[in-house]
Rosetta silent file (secondary structure, phi, psi, omega in degrees, C-alpha in Angstrom):
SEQUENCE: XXXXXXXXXXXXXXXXXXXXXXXXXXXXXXXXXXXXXXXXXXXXXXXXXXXXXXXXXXXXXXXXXXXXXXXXXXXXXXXXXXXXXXXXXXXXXXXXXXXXXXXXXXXXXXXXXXXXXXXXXXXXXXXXXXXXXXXXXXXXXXXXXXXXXXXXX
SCORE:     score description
SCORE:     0.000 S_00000001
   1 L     0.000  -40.330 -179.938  -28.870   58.849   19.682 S_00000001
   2 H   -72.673  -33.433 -174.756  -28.030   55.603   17.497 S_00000001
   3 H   -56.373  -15.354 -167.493  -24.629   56.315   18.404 S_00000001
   4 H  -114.882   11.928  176.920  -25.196   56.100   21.426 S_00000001
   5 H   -92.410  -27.236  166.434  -27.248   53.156   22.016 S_00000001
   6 H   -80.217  -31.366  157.703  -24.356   51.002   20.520 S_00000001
   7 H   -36.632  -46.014 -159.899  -22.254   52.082   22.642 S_00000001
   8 H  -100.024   -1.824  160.391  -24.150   51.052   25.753 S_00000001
   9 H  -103.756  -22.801 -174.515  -24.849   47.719   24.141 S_00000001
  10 H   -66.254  -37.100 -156.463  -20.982   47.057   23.309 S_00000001
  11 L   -79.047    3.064  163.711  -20.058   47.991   27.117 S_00000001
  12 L   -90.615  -24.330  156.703  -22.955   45.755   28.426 S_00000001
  13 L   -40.031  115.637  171.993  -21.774   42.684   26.280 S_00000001
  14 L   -64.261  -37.798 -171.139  -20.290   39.875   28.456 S_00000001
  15 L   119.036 -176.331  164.958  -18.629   37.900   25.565 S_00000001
  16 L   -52.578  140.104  175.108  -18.540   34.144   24.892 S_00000001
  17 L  -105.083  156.046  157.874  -20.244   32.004   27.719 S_00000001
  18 H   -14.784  -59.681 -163.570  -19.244   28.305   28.338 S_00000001
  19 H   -82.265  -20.745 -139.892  -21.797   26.884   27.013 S_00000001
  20 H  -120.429  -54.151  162.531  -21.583   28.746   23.646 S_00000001
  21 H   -65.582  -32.038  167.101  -17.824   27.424   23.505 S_00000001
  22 H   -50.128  -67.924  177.596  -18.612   23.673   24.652 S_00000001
  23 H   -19.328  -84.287 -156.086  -21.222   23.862   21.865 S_00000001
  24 H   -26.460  -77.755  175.898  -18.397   24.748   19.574 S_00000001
  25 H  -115.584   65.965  153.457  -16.370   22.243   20.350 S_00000001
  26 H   -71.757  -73.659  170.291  -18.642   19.215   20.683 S_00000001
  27 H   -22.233  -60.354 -153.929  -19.367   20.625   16.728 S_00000001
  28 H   -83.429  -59.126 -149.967  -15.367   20.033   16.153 S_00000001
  29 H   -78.663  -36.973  172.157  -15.080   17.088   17.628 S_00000001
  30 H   -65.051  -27.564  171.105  -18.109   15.620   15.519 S_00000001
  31 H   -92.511  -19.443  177.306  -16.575   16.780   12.565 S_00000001
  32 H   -55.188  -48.851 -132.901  -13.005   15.497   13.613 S_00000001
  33 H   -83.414  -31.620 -174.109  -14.355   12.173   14.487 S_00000001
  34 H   -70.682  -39.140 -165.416  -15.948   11.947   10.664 S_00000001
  35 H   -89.597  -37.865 -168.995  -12.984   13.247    8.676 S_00000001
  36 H   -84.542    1.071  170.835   -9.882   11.540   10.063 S_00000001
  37 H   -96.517  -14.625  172.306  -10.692    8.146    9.287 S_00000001
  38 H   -90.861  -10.986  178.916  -11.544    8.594    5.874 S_00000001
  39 H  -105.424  -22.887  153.373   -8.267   10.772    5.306 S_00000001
  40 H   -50.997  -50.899 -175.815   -6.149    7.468    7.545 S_00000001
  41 H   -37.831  -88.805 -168.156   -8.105    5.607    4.620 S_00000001
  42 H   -46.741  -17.096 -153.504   -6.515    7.519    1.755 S_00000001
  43 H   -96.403  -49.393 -162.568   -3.014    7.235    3.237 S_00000001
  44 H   -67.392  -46.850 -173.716   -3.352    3.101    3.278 S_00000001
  45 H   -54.104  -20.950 -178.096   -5.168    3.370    0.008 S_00000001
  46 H  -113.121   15.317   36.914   -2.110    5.003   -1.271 S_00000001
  47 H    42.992  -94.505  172.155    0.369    2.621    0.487 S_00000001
  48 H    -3.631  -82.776 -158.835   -1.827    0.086   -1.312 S_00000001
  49 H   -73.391  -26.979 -176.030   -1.725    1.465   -5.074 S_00000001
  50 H   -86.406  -39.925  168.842    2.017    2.196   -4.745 S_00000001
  51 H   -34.610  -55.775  165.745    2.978   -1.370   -3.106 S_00000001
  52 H   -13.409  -86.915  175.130    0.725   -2.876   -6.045 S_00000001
  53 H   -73.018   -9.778  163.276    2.462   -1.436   -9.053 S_00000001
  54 H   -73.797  -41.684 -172.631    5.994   -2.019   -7.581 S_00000001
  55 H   -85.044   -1.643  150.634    5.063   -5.650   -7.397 S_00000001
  56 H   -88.750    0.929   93.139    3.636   -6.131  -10.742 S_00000001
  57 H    32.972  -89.812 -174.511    6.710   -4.190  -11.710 S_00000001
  58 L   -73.157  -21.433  170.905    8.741   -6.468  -10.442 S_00000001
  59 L   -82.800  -12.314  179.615    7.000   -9.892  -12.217 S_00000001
  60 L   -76.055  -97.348 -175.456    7.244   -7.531  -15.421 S_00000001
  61 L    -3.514  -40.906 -176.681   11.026   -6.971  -14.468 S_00000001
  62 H   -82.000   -9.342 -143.173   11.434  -11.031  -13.797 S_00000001
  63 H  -106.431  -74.347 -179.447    9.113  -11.626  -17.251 S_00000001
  64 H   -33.071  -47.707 -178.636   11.904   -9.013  -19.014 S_00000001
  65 H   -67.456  -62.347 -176.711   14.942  -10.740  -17.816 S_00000001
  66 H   -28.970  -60.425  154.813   13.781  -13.702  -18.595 S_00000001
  67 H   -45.729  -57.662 -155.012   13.185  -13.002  -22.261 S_00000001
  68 H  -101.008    0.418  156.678   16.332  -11.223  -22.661 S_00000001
  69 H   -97.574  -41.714  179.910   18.905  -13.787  -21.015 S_00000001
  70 H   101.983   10.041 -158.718   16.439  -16.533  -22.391 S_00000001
  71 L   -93.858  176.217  160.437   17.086  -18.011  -18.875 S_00000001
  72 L  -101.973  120.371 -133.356   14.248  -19.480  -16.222 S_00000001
  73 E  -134.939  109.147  148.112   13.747  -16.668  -13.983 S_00000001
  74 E   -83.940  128.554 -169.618   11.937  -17.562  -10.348 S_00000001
  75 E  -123.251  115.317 -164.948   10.030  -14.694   -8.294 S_00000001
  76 E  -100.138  118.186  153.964   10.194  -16.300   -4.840 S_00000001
  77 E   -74.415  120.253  161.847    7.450  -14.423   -1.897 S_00000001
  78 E  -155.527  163.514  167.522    8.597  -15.529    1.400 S_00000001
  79 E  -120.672  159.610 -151.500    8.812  -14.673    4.553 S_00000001
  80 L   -79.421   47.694 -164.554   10.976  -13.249    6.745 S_00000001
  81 L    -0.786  -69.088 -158.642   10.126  -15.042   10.181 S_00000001
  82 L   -96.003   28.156 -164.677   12.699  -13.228   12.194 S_00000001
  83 L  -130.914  -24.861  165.617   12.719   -9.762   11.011 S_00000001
  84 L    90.655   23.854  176.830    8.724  -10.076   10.546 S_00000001
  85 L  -146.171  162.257 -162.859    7.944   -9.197    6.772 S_00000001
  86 E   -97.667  139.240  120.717    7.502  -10.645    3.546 S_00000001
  87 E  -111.635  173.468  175.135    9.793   -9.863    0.449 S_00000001
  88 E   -93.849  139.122 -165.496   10.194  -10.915   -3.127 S_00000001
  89 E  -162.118  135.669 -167.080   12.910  -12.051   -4.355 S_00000001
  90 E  -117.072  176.302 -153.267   14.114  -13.474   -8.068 S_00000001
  91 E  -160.901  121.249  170.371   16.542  -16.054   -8.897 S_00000001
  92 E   -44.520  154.397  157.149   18.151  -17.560  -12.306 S_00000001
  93 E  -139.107  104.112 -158.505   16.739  -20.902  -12.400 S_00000001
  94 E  -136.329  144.361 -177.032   18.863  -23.343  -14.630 S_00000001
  95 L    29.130   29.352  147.904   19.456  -27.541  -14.328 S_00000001
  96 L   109.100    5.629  110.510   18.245  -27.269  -10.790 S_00000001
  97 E   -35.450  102.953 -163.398   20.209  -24.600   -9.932 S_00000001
  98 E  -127.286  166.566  176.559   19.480  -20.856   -8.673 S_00000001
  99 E  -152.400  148.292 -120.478   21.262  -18.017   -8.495 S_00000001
 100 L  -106.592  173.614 -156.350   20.180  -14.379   -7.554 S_00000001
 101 L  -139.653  104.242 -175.375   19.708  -12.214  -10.634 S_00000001
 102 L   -51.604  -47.383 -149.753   22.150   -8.655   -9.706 S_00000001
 103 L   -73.964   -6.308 -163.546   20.067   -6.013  -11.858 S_00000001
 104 L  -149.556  106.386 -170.296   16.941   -6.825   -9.844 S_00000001
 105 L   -91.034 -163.166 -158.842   17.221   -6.675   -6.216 S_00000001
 106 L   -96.840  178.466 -179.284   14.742   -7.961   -3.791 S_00000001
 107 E  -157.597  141.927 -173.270   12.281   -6.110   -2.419 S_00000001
 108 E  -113.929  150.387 -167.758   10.336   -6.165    1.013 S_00000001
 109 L   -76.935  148.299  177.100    6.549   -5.207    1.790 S_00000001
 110 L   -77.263  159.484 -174.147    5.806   -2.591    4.211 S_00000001
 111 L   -70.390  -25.046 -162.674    4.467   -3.957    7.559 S_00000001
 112 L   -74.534  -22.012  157.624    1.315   -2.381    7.056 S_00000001
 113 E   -95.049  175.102 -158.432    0.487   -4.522    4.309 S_00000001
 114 E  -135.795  129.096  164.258   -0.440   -8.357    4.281 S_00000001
 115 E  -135.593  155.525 -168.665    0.302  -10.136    0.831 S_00000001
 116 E  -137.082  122.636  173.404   -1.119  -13.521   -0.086 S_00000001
 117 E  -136.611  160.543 -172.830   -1.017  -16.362   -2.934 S_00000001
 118 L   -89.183    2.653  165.224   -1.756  -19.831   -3.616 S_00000001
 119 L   -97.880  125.248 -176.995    1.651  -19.592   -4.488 S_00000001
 120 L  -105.101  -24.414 -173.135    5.008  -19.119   -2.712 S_00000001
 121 E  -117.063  134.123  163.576    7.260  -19.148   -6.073 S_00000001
 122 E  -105.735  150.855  159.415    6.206  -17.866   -9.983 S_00000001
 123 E  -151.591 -179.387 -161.216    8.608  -18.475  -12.904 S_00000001
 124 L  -122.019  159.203 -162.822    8.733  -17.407  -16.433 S_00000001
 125 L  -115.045 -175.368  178.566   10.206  -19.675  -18.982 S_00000001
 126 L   -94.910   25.803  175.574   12.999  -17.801  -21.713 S_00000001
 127 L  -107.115  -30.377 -159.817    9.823  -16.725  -23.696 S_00000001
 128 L   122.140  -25.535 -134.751    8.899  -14.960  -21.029 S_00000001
 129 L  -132.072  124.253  136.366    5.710  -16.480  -20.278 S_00000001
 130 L    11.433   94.020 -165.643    4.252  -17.602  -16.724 S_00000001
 131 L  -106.389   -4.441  170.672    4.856  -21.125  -16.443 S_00000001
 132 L  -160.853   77.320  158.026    2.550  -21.319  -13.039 S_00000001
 133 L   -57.296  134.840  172.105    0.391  -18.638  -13.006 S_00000001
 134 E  -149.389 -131.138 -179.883   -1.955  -17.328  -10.535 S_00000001
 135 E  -151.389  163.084 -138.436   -2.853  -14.348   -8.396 S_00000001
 136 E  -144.167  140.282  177.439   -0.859  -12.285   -5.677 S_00000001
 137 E  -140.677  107.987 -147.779   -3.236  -10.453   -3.214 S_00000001
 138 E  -103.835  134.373 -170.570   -2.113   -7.597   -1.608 S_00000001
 139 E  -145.914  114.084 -177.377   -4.393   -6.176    1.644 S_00000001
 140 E   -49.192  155.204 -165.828   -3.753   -3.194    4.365 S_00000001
 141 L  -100.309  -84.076 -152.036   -3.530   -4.182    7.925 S_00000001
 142 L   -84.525   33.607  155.994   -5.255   -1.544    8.897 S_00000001
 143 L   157.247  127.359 -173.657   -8.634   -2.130    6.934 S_00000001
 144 L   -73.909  -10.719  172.614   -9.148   -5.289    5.685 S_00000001
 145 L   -73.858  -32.915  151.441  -11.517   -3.630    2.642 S_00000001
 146 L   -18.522   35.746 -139.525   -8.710   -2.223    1.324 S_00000001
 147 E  -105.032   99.886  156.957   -7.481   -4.869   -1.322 S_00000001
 148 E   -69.688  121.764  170.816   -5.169   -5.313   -4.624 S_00000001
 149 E  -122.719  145.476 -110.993   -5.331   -8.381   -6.547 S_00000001
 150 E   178.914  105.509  161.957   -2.363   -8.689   -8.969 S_00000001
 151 E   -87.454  110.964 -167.024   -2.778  -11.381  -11.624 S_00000001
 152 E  -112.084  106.417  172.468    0.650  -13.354  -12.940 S_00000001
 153 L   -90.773    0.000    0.000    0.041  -14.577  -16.238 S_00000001
């Protein structure tokens, strides 16, 4: 007899209804709508931290050179007007004179970030040492919370 009462409930079961699938995914969409912007987040955040340490890197890299030719070493930010992005870019800097420094090429910021300083040029002395320091602020386009601030002492 139980066997045969399941039967006659499987072959009267209709199955999923509409409504029971909307349901679902309304539920899906509400969980989509929660998740992907905090996982867009993490992409920029990690964008961010790797832009970051290549450019304090690269003021190490200008700080090293410096020391070890004994030269005046200039790390210029500028930007590129017609191509639409900022790089960095170093430069011997001796009696008024510069000239690009081969072992350390230049290097340009992804569009997605925005970088900013109270500065357009740093330089290092043949010691080494910051001779107009400040701070280099690096910030995602696509959330402005998003921020690195990169001190060049």
């Amino acid at each position: 007899m139980h066997k045969k009462n399941s039967q006659q409930l499987f072959l009267h079961s209709r199955g999923i209804t509409l409504v029971e699938i909307l349901v679902v995914l309304g539920l899906l969409a509400i969980l989509l709508s929660i998740g992907l912007p905090s996982a867009g987040n993490a992409s920029s955040r990690a964008e961010l931290r790797a832009t970051a340490e290549v450019v304090q890197d690269a003021f190490e890299s200008a700080r090293s050179v410096a020391r070890r030719t004994e030269s005046h070493v200039a790390v210029d930010l500028t930007d590129a007007q017609d191509s639409g992005y900022r790089k960095i870019t170093f430069h011997y800097e001796e009696r008024g004179k510069r000239s690009p420094i081969p072992e350390i090429q230049e290097y340009r910021l992804p569009n997605s970030l925005l970088l900013f300083s109270e500065q357009t040029s740093f330089r290092f002395d043949s010691w080494g040492r910051a001779t107009n320091p400040g701070q280099v602020l690096l910030i995602a386009r696509a959330d402005d919370s998003l921020q690195s601030e990169l001190h060049v002492r």
